[in-house]
Short mmCIF file of C-alpha atoms and ligand atoms in Angstrom, two decimals:
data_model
loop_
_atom_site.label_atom_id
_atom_site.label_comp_id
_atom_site.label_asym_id
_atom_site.label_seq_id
_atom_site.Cartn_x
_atom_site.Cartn_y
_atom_site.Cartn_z
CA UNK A 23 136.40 87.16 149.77
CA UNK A 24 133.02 89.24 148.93
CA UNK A 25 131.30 90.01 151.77
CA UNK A 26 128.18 88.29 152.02
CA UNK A 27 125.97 90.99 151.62
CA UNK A 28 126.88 91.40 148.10
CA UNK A 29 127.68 88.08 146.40
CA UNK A 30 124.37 86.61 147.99
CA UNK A 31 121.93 89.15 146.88
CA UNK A 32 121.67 89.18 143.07
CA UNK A 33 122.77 85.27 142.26
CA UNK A 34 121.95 83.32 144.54
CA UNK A 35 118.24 82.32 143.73
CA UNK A 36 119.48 81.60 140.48
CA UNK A 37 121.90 79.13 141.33
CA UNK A 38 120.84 75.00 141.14
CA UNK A 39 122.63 73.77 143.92
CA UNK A 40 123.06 75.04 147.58
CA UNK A 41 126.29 76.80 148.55
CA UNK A 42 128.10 74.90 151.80
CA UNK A 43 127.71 77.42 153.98
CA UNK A 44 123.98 77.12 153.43
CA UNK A 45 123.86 73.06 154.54
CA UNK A 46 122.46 72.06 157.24
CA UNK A 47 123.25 69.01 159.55
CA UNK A 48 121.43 66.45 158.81
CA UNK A 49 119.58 66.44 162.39
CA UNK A 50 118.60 70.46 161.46
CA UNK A 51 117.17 69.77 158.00
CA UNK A 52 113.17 70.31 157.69
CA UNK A 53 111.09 66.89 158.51
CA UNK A 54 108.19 68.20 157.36
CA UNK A 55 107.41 69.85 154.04
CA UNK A 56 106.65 73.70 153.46
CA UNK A 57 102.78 73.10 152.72
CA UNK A 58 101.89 70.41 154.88
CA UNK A 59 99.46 72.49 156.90
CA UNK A 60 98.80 70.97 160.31
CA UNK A 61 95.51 72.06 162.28
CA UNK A 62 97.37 71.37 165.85
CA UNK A 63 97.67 75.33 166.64
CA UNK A 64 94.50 76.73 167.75
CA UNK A 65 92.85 80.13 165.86
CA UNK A 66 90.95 82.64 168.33
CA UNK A 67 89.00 85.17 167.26
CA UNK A 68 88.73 88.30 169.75
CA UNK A 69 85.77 89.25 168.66
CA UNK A 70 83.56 90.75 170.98
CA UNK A 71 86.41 90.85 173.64
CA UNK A 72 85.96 94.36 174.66
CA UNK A 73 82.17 94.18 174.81
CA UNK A 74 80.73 91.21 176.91
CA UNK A 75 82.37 89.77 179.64
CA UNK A 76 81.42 86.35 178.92
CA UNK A 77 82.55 86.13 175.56
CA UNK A 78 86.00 87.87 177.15
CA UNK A 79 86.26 85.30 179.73
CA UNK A 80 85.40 82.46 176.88
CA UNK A 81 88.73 83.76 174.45
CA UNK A 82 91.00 84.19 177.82
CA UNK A 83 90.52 80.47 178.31
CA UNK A 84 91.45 79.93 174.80
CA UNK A 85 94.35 81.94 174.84
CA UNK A 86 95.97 80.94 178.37
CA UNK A 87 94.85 77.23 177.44
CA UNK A 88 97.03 77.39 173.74
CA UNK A 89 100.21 79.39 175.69
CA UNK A 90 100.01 76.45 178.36
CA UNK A 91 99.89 74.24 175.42
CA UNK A 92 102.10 75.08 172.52
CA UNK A 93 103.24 78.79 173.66
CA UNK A 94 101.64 79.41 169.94
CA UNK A 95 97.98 80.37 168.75
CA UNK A 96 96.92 82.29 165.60
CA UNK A 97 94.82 85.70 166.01
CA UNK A 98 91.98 86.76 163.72
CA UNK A 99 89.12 89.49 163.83
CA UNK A 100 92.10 91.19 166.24
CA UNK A 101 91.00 94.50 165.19
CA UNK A 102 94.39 95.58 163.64
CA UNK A 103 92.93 97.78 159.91
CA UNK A 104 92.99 94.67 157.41
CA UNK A 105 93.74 97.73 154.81
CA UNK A 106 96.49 98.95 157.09
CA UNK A 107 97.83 95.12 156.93
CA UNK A 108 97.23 95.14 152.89
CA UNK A 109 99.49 98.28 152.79
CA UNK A 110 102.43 97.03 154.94
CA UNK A 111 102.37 93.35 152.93
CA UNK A 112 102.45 95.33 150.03
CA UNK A 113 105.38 97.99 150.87
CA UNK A 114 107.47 95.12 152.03
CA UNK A 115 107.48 93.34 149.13
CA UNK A 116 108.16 96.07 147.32
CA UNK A 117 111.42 96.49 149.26
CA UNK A 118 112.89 93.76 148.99
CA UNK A 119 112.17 93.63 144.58
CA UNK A 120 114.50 97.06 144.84
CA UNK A 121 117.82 96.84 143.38
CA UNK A 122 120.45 95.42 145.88
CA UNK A 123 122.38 98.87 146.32
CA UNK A 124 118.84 100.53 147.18
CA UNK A 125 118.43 97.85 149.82
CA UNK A 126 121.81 98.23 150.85
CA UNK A 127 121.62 101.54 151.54
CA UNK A 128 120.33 100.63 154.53
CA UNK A 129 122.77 97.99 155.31
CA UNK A 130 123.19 96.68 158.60
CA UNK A 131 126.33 94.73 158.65
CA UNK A 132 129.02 96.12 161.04
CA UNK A 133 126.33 96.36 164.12
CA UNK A 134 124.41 99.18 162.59
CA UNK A 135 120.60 99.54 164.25
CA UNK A 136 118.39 98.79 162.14
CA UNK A 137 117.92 98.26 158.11
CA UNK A 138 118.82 95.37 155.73
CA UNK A 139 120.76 92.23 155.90
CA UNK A 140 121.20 89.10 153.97
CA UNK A 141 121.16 85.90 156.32
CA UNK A 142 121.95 87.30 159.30
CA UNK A 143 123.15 84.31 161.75
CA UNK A 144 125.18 84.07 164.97
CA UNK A 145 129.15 84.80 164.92
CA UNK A 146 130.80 81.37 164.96
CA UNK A 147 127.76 79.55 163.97
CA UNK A 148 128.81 77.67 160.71
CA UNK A 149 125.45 77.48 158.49
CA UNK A 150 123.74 80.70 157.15
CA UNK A 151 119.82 80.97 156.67
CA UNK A 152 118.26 81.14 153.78
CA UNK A 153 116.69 84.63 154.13
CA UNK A 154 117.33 88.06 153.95
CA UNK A 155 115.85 90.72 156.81
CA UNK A 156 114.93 94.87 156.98
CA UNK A 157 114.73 95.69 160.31
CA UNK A 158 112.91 98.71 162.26
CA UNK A 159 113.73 99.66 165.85
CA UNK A 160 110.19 100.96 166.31
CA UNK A 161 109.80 101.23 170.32
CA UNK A 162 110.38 103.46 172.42
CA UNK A 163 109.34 106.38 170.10
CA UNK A 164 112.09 108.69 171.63
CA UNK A 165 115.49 106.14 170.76
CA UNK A 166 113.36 105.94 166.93
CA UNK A 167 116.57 106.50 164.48
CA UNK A 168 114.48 107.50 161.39
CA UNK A 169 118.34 107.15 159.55
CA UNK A 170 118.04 103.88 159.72
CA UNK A 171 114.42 103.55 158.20
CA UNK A 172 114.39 102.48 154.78
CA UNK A 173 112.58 105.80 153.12
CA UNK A 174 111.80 103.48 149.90
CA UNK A 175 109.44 102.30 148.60
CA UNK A 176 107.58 105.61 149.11
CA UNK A 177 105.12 106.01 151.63
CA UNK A 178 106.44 103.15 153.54
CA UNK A 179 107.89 105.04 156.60
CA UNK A 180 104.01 106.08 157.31
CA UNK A 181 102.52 102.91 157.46
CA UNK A 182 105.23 101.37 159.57
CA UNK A 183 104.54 103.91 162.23
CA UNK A 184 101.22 103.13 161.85
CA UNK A 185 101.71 98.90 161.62
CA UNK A 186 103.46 99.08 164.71
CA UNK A 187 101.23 101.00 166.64
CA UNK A 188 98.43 99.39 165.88
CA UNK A 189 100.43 96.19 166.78
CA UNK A 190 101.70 97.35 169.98
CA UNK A 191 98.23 97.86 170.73
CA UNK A 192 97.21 94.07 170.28
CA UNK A 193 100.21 92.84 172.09
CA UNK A 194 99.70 95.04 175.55
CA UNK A 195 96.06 93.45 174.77
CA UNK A 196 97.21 89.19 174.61
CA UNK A 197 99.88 90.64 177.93
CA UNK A 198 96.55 91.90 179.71
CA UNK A 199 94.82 88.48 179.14
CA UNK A 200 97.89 86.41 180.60
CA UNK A 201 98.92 88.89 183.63
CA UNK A 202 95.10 88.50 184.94
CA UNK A 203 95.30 84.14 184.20
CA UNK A 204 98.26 84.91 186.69
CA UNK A 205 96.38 86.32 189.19
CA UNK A 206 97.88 89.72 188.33
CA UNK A 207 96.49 92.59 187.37
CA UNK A 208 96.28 93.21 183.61
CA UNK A 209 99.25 95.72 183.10
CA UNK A 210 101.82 93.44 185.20
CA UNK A 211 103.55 91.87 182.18
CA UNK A 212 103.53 95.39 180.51
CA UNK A 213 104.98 97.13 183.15
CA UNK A 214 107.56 94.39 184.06
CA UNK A 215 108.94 94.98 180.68
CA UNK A 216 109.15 98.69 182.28
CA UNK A 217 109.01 100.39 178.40
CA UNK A 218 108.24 98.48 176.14
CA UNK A 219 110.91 97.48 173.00
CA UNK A 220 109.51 96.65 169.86
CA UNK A 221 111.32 95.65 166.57
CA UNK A 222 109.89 94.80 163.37
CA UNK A 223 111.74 92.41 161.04
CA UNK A 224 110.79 91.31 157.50
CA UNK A 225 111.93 87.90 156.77
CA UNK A 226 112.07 87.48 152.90
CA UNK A 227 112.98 83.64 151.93
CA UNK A 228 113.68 83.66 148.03
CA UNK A 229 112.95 79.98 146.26
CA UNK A 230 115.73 77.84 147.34
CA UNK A 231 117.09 75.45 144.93
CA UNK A 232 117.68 72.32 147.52
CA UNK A 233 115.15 73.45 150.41
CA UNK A 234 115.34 70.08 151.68
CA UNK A 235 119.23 70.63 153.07
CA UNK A 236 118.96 74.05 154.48
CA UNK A 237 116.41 76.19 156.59
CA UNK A 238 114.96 80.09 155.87
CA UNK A 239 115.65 80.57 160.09
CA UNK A 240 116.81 78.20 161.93
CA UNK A 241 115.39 76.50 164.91
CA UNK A 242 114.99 79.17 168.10
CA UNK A 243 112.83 80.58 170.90
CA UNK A 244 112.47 84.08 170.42
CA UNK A 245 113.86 85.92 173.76
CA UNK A 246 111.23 88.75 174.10
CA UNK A 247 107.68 88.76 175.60
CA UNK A 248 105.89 88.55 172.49
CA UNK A 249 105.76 87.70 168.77
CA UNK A 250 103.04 88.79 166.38
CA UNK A 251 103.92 87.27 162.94
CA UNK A 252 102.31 87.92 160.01
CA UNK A 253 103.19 85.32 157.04
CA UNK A 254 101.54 85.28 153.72
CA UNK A 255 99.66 82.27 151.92
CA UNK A 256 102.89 80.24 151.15
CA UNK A 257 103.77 78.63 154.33
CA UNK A 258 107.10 77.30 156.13
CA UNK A 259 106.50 78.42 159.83
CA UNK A 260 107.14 75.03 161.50
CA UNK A 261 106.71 74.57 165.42
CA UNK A 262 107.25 71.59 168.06
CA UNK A 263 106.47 71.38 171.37
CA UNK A 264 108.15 67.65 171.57
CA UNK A 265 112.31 69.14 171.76
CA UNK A 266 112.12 69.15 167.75
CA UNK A 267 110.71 65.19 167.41
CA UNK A 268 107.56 65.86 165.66
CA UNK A 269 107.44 69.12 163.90
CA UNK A 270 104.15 70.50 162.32
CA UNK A 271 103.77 73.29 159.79
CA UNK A 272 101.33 76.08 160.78
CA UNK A 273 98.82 76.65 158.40
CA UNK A 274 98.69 80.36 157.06
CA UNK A 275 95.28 82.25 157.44
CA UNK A 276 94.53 85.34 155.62
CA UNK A 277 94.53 88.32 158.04
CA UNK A 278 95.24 86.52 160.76
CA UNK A 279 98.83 87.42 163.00
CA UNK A 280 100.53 83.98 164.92
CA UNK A 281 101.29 84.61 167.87
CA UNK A 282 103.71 83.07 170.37
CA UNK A 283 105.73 83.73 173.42
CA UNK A 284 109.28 84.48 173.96
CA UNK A 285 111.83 83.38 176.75
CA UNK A 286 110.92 86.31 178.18
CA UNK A 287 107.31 85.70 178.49
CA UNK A 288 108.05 82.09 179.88
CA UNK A 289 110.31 83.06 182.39
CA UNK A 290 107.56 85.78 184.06
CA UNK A 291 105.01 83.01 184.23
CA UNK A 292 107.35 80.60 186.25
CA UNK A 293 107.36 78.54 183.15
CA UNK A 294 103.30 78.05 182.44
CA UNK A 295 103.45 79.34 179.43
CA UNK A 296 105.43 77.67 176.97
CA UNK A 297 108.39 79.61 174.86
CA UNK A 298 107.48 78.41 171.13
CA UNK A 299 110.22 76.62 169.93
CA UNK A 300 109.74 77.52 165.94
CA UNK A 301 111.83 77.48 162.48
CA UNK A 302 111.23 78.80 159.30
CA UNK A 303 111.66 76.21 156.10
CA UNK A 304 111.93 77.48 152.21
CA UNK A 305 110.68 76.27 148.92
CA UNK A 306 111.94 75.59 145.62
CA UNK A 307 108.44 77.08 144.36
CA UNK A 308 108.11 80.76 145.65
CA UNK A 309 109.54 83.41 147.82
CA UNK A 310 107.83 83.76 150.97
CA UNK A 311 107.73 86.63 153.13
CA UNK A 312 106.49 87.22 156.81
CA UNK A 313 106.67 90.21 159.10
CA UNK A 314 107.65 89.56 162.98
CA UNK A 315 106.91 92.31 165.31
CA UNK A 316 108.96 91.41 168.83
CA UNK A 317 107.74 93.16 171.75
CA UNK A 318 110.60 93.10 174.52
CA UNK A 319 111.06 93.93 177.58
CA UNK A 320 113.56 97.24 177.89
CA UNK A 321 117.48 96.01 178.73
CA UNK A 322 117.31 97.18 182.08
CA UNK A 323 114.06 95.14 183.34
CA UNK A 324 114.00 92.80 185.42
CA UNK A 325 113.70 88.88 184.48
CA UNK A 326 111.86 87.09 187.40
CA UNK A 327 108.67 85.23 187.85
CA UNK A 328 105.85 87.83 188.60
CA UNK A 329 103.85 85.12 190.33
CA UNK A 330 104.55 81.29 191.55
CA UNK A 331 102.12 79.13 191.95
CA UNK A 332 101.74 76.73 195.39
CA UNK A 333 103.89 74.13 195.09
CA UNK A 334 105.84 75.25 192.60
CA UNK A 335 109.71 76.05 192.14
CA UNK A 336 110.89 79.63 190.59
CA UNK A 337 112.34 78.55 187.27
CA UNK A 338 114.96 80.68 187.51
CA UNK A 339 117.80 81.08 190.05
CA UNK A 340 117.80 84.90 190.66
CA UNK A 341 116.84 87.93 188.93
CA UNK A 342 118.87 89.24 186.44
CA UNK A 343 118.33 91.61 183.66
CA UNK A 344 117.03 91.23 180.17
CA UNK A 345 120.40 92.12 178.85
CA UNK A 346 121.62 89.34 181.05
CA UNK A 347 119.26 86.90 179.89
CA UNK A 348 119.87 87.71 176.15
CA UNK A 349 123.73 87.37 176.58
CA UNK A 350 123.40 84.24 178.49
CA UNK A 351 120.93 82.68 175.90
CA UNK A 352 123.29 83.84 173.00
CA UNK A 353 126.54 82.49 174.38
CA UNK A 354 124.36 79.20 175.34
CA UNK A 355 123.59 78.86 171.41
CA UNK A 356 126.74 80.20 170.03
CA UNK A 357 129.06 77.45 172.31
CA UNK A 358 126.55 74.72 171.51
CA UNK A 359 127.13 75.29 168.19
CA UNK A 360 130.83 75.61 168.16
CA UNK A 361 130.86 72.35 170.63
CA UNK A 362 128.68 70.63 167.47
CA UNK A 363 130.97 72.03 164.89
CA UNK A 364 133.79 70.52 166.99
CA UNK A 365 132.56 67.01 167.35
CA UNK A 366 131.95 66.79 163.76
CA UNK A 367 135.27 67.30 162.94
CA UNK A 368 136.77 64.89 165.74
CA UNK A 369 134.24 62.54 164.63
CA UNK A 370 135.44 63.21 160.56
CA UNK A 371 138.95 63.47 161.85
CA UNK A 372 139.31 60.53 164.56
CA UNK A 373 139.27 60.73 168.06
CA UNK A 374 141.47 63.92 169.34
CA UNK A 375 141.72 65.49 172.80
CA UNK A 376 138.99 68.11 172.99
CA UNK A 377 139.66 71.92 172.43
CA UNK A 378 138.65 74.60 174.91
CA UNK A 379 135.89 76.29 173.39
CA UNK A 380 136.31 80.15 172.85
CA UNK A 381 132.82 81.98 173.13
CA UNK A 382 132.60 85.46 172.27
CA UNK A 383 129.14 87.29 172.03
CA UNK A 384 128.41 89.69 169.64
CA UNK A 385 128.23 93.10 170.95
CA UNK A 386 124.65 93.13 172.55
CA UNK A 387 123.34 96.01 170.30
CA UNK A 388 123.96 94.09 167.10
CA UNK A 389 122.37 91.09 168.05
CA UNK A 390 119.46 92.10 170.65
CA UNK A 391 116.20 90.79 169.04
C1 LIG B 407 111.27 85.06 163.56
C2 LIG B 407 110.51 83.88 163.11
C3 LIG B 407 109.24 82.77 161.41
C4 LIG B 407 108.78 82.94 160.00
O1 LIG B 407 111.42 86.00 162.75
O2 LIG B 407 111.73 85.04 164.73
O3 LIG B 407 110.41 82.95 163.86
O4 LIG B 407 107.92 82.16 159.61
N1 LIG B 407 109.97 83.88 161.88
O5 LIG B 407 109.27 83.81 159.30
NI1 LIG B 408 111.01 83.43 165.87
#
């Protein structure tokens, strides 16, 4: 068989009917459609944050209020260059309208860090997503492998560097206003990710002909600190904060980035702040792009409540590393999968005696978010 990488790219949007190994369960399958905007997620504007203490103290309670909440809020007048935003929206599009062999160029199959991949999705997980991904390893500056940066369209390199400074910025910003709601002071959740990771990844959905039996990403917590997403107009972001009962569609804003924190992030507050559980659904209409920038902590740092409140139990057992947490979390999904997988077929097949389940992580460089 093709690999993936190849048959996918080129045909695929074309076809009228799913291929298997894009359907879903039906428990997994969207519940709520694409452009059903929901007004649940709150939108805070920072400005003024640096200048007045009130109105500062006004948009912390906003923020630490929506991460107790959903673990989800939308950003606007965040200060990031809206023409600097324009630029990377644009460049990224542009990408992924190149030929297949310019994209794969860059192709990250085979553990590679960083570049382009078509529906990348957990070894031994059955269903693919709908989407294809670049990637950019963009923190810390001094492991940067420009070799792995896309160099086309031109002029993109530039304002990546630029994007994700500018982003890392805004992050170490949100961090400051929920270390000091912890009673910390405002660099603790920076410098308990010691230095700072930070990826970028481009999700591109293309139209889907039967959006209704698959999903662009399927549902997750992200593991870092941190998320800034940017999405365009069409919408698909989904979130619940009910274990997946009730989902609701977040409702794209021009400009604005959606923010939401990561295992990581929930972990450090003793579980205050909530770990967005998310997905991404497609369309039959458009493509839809969005543009997540993770910020996590570095491999080696330490995962551990920074601060417990009275009467309150540490959510986790002991400290362990973020490279602990990540291959914990990713064996978690990948046997929970395989144990689904299994009890489909016993259920297809008739009872049987149950199978030991084999799980084998990835190798942690291909697969760290
Ligand atoms: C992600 C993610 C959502 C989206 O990349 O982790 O949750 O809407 N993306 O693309
Ligand atoms: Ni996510």
């Amino acid at each position: 068989m093709a690999p993936v990488a190849t048959t996918f790219l080129p045909t695929i949007s074309d076809e009228k009917t799913l291929r298997a190994s894009f359907v879903r369960d039906e428990d997994e399958r969207p519940k709520v459609a694409y452009n059903i905007f929901s007004d649940d997620i709150p939108i805070i504007s920072l400005a003024g944050m640096d200048d007045d203490g009130s109105i500062r103290s006004e948009i912390c309670s906003k923020i630490v209020a929506a991460c107790e909440d959903w673990g989800i809020f939308q950003v606007v007048d965040h200060g990031v260059d809206a023409g600097l935003v324009t630029e990377m929206n644009r460049l990224a599009r542009e990408f992924f309208a190149l030929p297949p062999e310019d994209k794969l160029r860059f192709d990250m199959t085979g553990g590679k860090k960083g570049g382009f991949i078509v529906s990348s999705h957990l070894q031994g997980e059955a269903v693919q997503d709908w989407r294809e991904i670049v990637t950019y390893f963009s923190y810390p500056i001094r492991v940067r492998d420009y070799s792995r940066w896309p160099d086309k369209p031109e002029g993109w390199r530039t304002v990546v560097e630029a994007y994700s400074e500018h982003l890392m910025g805004l992050a170490c910003k949100l961090l400051g206003v929920l270390s000091e709601a912890m009673g910390l002071d405002k660099e603790a959740l920076t410098k308990a990710c010691v230095d700072m990771d930070q990826k970028i990844v481009v999700n591109f959905y293309p139209k889907c002909p039967q959006p209704d039996l698959t999903l662009g990403l399927k549902r997750h917590t992200d593991p870092g600190t941190i998320t800034l997403l940017l999405q365009d107009q069409v919408g698909g972001l989904q979130a619940t904060k009910d274990g997946g009962n009730t989902w609701i569609t977040v409702k794209p804003i021009e400009g604005a980035f959606v923010v939401n924190l990561g295992d990581h992030g929930h972990f450090l507050s003793n579980g205050r702040f909530k770990n967005a559980d998310h997905q991404a659904v497609v369309n039959s209409n458009c493509s839809r792009m969005s543009i997540a920038t993770f910020q996590n902590p570095a491999p080696e740092a330490t995962v551990y409540p920074l601060a417990i409140r009275d009467g309150e139990k540490p959510v986790l057992d002991a400290p362990m590393t973020f490279s602990e947490m990540y291959r914990k979390k990713m064996s978690r999904d990948i046997e929970l999968a395989k144990l689904k997988k299994l009890a489909k077929t016993e259920a297809q097949e008739g009872a049987k005696k149950p199978t030991e389940v084999a799980v084998q992580p990835e190798k942690l460089d291909q697969i760290l978010a």
